[in-house]
CSV table of C-alpha atoms and ligand atoms in Angstrom, one decimal:
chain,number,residue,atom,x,y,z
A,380,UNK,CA,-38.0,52.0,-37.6
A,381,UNK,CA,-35.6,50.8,-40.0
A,382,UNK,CA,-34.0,52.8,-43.4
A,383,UNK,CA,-31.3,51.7,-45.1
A,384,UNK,CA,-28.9,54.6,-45.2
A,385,UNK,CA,-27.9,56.2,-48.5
A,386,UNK,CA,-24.4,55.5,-47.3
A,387,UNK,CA,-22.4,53.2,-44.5
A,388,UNK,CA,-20.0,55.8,-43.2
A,389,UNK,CA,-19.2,55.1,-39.4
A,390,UNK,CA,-21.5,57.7,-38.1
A,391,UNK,CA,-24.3,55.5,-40.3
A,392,UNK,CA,-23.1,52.4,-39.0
A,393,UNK,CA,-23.4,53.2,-35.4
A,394,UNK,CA,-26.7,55.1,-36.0
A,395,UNK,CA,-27.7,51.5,-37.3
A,396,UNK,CA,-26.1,49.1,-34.4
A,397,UNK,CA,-28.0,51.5,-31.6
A,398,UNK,CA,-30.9,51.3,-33.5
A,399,UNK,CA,-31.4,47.8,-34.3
A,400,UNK,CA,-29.9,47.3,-29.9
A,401,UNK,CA,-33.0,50.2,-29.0
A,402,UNK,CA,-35.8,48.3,-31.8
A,403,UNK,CA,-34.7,45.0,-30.5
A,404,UNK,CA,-34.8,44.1,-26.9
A,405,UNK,CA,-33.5,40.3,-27.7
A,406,UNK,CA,-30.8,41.4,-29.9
A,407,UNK,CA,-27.5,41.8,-28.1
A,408,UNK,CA,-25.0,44.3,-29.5
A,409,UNK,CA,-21.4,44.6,-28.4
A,410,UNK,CA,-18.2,45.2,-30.1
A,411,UNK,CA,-15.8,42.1,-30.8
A,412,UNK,CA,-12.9,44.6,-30.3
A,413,UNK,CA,-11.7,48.2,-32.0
A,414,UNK,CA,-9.8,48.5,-35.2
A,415,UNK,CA,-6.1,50.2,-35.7
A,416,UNK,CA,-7.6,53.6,-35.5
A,417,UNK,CA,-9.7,53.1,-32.3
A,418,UNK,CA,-13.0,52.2,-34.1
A,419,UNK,CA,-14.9,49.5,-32.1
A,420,UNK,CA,-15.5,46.7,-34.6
A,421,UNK,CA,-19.8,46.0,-34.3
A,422,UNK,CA,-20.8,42.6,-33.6
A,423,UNK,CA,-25.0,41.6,-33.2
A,424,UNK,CA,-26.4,38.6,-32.2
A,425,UNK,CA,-29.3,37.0,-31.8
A,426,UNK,CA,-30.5,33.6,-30.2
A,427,UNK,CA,-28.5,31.3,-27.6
A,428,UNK,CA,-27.5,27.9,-27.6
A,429,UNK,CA,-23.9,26.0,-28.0
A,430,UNK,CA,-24.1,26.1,-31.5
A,431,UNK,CA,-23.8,29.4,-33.4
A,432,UNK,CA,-23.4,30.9,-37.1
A,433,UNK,CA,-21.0,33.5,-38.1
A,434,UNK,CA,-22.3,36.0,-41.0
A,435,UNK,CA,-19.4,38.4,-41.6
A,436,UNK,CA,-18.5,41.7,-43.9
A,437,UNK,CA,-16.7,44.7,-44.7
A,438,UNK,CA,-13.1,43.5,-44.7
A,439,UNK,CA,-12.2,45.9,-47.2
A,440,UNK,CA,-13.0,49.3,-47.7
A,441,UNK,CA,-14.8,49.9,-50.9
A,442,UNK,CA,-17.0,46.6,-50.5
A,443,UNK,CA,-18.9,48.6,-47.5
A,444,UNK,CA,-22.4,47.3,-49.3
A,445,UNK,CA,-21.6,44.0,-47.5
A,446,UNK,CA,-22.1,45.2,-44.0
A,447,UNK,CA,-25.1,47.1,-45.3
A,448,UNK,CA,-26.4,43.6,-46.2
A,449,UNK,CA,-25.5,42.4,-43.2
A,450,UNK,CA,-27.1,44.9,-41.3
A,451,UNK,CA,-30.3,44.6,-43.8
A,452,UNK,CA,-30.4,40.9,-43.0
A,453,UNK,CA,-30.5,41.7,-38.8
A,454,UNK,CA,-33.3,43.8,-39.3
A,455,UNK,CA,-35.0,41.1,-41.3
A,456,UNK,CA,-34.3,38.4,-38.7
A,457,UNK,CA,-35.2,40.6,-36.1
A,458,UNK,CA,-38.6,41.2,-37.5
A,459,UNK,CA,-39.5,38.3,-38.1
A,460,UNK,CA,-38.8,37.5,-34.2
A,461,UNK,CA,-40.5,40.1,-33.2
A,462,UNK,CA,-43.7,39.4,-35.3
A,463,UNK,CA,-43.9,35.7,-35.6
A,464,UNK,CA,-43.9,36.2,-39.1
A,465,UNK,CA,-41.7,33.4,-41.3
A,466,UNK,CA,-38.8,35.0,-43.3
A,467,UNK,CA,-38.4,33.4,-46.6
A,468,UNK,CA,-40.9,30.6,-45.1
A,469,UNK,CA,-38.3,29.7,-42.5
A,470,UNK,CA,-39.8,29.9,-39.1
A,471,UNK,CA,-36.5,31.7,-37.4
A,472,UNK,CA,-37.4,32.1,-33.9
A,473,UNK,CA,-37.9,28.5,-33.8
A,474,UNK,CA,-34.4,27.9,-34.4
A,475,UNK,CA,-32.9,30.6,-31.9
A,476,UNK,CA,-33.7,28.7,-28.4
A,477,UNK,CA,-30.7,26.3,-29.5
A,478,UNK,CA,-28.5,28.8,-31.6
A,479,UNK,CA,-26.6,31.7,-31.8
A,480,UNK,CA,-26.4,34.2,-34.8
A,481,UNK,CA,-23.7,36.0,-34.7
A,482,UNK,CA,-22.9,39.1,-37.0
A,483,UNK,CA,-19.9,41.5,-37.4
A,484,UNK,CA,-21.0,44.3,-40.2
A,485,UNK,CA,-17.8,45.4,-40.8
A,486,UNK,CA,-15.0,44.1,-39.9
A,487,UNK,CA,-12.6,46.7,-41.1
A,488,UNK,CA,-14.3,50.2,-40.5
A,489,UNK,CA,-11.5,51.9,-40.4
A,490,UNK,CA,-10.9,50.8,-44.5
A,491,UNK,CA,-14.8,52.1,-44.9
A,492,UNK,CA,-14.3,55.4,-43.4
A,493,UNK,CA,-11.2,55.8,-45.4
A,494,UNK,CA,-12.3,54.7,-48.7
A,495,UNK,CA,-15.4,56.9,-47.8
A,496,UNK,CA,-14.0,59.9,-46.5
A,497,UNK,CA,-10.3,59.8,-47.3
A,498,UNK,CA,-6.6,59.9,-45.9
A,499,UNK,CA,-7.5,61.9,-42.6
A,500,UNK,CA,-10.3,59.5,-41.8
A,501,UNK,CA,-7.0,57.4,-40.6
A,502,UNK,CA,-6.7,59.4,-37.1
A,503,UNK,CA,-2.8,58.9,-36.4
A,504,UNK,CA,-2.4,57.1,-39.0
A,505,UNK,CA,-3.0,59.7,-41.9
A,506,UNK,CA,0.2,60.1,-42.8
A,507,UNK,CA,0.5,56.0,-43.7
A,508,UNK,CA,-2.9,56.4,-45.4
A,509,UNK,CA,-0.6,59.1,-47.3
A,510,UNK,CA,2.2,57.6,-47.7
A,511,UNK,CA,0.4,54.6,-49.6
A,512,UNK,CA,-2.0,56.3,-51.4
A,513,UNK,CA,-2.9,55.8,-54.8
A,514,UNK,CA,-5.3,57.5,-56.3
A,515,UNK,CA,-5.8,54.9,-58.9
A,516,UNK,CA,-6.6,52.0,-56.4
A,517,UNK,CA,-9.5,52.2,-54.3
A,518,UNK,CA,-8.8,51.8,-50.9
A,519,UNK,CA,-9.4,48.8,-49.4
A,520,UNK,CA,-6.7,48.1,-46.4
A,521,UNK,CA,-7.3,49.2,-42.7
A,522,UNK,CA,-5.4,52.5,-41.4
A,523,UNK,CA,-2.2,50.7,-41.3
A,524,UNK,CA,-2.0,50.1,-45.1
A,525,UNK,CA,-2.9,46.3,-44.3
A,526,UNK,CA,-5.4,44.0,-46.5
A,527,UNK,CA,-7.1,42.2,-43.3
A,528,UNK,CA,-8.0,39.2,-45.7
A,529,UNK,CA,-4.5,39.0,-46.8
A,530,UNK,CA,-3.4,38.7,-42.8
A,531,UNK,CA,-5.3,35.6,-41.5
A,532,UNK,CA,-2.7,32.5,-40.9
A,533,UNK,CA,-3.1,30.6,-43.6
A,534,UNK,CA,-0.2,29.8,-45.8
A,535,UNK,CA,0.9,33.5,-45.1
A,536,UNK,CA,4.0,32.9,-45.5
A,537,UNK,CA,3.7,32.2,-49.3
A,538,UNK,CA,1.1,34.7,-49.9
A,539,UNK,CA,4.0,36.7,-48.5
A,540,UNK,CA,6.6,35.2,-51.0
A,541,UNK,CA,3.5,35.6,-53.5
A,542,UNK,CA,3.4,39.4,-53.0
A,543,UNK,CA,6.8,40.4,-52.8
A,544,UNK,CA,7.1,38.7,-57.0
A,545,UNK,CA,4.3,41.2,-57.3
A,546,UNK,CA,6.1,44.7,-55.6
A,547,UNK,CA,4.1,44.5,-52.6
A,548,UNK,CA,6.4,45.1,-49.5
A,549,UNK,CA,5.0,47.2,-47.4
A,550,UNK,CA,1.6,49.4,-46.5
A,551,UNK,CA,-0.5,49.9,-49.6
A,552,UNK,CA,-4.5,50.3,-50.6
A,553,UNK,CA,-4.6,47.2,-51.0
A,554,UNK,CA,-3.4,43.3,-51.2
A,555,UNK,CA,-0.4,44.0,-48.0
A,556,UNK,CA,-0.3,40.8,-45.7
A,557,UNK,CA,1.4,42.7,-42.6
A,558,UNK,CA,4.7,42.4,-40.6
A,559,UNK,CA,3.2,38.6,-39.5
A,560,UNK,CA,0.2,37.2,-39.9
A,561,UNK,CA,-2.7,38.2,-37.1
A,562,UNK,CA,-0.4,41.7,-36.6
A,563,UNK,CA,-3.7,43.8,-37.2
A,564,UNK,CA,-6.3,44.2,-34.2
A,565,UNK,CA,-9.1,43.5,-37.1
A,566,UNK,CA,-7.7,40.2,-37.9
A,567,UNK,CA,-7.2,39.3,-34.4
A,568,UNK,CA,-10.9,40.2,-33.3
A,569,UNK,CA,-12.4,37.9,-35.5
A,570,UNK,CA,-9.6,35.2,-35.0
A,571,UNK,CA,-10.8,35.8,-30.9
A,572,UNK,CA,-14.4,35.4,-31.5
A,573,UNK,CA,-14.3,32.5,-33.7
A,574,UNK,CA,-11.9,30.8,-31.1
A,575,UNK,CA,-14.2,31.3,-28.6
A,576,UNK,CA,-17.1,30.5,-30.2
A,577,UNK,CA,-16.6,28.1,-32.5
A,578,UNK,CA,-18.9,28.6,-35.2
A,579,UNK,CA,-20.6,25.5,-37.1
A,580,UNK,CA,-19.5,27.6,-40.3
A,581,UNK,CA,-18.8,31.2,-41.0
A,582,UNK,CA,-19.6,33.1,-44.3
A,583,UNK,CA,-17.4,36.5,-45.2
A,584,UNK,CA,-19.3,39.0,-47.2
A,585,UNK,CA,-17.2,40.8,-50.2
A,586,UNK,CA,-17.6,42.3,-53.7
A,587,UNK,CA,-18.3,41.7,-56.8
A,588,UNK,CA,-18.6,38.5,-59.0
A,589,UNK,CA,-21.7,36.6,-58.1
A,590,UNK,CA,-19.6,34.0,-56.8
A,591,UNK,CA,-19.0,31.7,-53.5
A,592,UNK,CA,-15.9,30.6,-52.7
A,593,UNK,CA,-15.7,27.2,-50.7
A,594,UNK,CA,-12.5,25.6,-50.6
A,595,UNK,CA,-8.8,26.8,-49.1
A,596,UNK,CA,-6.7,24.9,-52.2
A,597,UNK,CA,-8.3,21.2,-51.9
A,598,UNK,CA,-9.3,21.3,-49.0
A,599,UNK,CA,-13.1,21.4,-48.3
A,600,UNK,CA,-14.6,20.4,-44.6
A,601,UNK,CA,-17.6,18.2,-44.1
A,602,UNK,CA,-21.1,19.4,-44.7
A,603,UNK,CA,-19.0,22.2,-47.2
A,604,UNK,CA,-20.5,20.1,-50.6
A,605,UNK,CA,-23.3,20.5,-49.7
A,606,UNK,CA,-24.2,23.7,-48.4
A,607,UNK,CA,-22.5,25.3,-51.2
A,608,UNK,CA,-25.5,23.5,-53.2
A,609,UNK,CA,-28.0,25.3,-51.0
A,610,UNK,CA,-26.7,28.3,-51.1
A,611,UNK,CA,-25.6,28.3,-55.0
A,612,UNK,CA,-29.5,27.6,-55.7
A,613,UNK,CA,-30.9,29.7,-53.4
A,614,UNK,CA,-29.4,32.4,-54.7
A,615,UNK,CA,-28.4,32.1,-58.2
A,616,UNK,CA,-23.8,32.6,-57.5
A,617,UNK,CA,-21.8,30.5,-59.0
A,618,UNK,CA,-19.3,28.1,-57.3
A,619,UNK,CA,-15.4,29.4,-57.2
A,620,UNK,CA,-12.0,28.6,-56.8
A,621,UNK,CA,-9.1,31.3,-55.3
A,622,UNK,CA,-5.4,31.2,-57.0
A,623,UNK,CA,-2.6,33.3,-56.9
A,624,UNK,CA,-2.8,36.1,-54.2
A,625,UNK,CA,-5.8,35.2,-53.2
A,626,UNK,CA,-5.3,31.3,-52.7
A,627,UNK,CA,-3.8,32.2,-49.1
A,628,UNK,CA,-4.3,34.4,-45.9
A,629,UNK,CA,-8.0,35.0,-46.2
A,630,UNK,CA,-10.6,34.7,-43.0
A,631,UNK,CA,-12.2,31.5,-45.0
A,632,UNK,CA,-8.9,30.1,-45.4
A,633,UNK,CA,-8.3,30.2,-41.9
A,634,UNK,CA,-11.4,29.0,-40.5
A,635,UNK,CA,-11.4,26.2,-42.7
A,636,UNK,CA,-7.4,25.1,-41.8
A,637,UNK,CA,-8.1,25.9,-37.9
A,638,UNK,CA,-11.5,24.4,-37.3
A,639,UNK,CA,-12.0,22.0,-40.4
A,640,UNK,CA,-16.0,23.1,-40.6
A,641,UNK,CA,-17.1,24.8,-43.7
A,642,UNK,CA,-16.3,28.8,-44.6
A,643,UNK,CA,-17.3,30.7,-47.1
A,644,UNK,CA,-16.5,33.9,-49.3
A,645,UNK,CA,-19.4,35.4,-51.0
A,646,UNK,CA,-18.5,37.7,-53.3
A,647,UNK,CA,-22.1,39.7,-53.7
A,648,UNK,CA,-23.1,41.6,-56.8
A,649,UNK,CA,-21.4,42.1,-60.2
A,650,UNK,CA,-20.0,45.0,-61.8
A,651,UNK,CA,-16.8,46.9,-60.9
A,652,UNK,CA,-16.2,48.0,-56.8
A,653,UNK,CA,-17.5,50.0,-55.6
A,654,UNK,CA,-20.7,48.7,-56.7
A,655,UNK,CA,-23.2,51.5,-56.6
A,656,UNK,CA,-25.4,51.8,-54.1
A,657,UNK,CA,-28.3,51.8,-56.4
A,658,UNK,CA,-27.4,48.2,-56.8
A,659,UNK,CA,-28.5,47.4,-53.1
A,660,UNK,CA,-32.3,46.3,-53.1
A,661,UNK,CA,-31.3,43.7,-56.1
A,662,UNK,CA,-28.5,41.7,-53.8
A,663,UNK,CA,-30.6,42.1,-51.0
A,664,UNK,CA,-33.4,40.5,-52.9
A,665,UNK,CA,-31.3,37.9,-54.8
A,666,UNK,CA,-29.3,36.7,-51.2
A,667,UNK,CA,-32.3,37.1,-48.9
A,668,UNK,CA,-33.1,32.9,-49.1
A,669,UNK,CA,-29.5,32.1,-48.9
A,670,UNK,CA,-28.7,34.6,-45.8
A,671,UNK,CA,-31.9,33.1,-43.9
A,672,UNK,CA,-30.4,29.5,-44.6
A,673,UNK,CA,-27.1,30.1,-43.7
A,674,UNK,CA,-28.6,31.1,-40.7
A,675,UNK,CA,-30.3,28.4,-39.3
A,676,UNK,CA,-28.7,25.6,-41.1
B,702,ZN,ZN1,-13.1,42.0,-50.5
């Protein structure tokens, strides 16, 4: 029986993964790969068929509500599975004999568990965590001091150039590329599951702002348009554009530039990160429609 933990520290997340795996004989769970510190990074799915969906979050450390969402939204879809009852009037089983949902909660859980529990959450890595601490930043990078969405190949070199004008040369909370782009495990992970399966489209889960991000610079993949109409109206976010450090290195850049189909950041809630966790039940309400769309579209 599902509860949404108070909090989604890694002892909560894999409480969550076994117990969605034991509720849900049809849903498979595995791990896609394990993070710098030896965390396995989660991955859930659900359906089969050569087409599949990618629904990913918790790339950075503070933003951990987005793999709670994620999680939130399994559950949901399992449910409905399970009981033949629509979610959101969409009849989901019915899509899952030709399609895959795929899920990965948290892509960076070594960030959560940091940002959560501090420096010597970082296993051998405290004394990096240490080293580029700042108690003023929240902490957002994997134990290495990297920004995972600032180490996808995508224009990295600029975004390289673009951080270097801003002081950033090395491991920090937050906004550090890495050595070369893909040089984290988390990075390559996702990089290997896309590549092998080749999602239709893939949406990345952050906070805050309310907003979807659709493009990388001009560029924007057929069918992009117009699901970013269905998913701006279905859930009320606004459409967005990236610049400066954030135009390059992301996982939507990448996907877009290396497969040419449609990626998405969603940037959920609005306030300042971290978002409290009080906020939950409203962006789970708000994004429920556009998470069972992006699903079976
Ligand atoms: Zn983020």
């Amino acid at each position: 029986m599902w509860t949404t933990p108070q909090i989604l520290d890694d002892s909560a997340l894999r409480r969550c993964v076994c117990g969605l795996r034991d509720d849900y004989a049809f849903l498979t769970a595995g791990s896609i790969g394990r993070s710098r510190a030896g965390r396995p990074i989660f991955s859930l799915s659900i359906g089969h068929g050569e087409k599949s969906v990618l629904l990913c979050g918790g790339f950075h450390g503070s933003e951990w509500l987005t793999a709670l969402l994620l999680l939130r939204f399994c559950e949901a879809l399992c449910r409905s599975v399970q009981t033949g009852t629509p979610l959101c009037e969409v009849d989901v089983a019915s899509y899952l004999t030709r399609r895959e949902i795929l899920l990965v909660p948290c892509v960076n859980p070594d960030g959560t568990e940091i940002f959560l529990h501090g420096p010597q959450a970082a296993g051998r890595y405290e004394q990096t965590v240490r080293d580029a601490w700042d108690p003023r930043t929240l902490w957002n990078a994997n134990a290495a001091g990297v920004d995972i969405n600032h180490n996808f190949d995508a224009g990295w070199q600029t975004l390289r150039e673009t951080e270097r004008e801003s002081g950033i040369t090395g491991p920090a909370p937050r906004r550090y590329g890495g050595e070369t782009a893909e040089s984290e495990p988390e990075t390559r992970a996702l990089c290997g599951l896309c590549r092998k399966r080749k999602p239709q489209h893939a949406l990345a889960f952050h906070s805050q702002g309310e907003e979807i991000f659709w493009r990388y610079g001009k560029t924007a993949p057929p069918r992009a348009e117009a699901l970013l109409h269905i998913f701006t109206s279905s859930s009320g976010y606004v459409p967005a554009e990236n610049a400066g450090l954030y135009a390059h290195g992301g996982f939507k850049d990448w996907f877009i530039e290396t497969f040419c189909r449609p990626a998405f950041t969603v940037e959920i809630g609005k306030g300042r990160n971290p978002l409290p966790p009080e906020d939950f039940e409203e962006i789970w309400e708000k994004l429920r429609e556009m998470l069972t769309l992006a699903a079976v579209l």
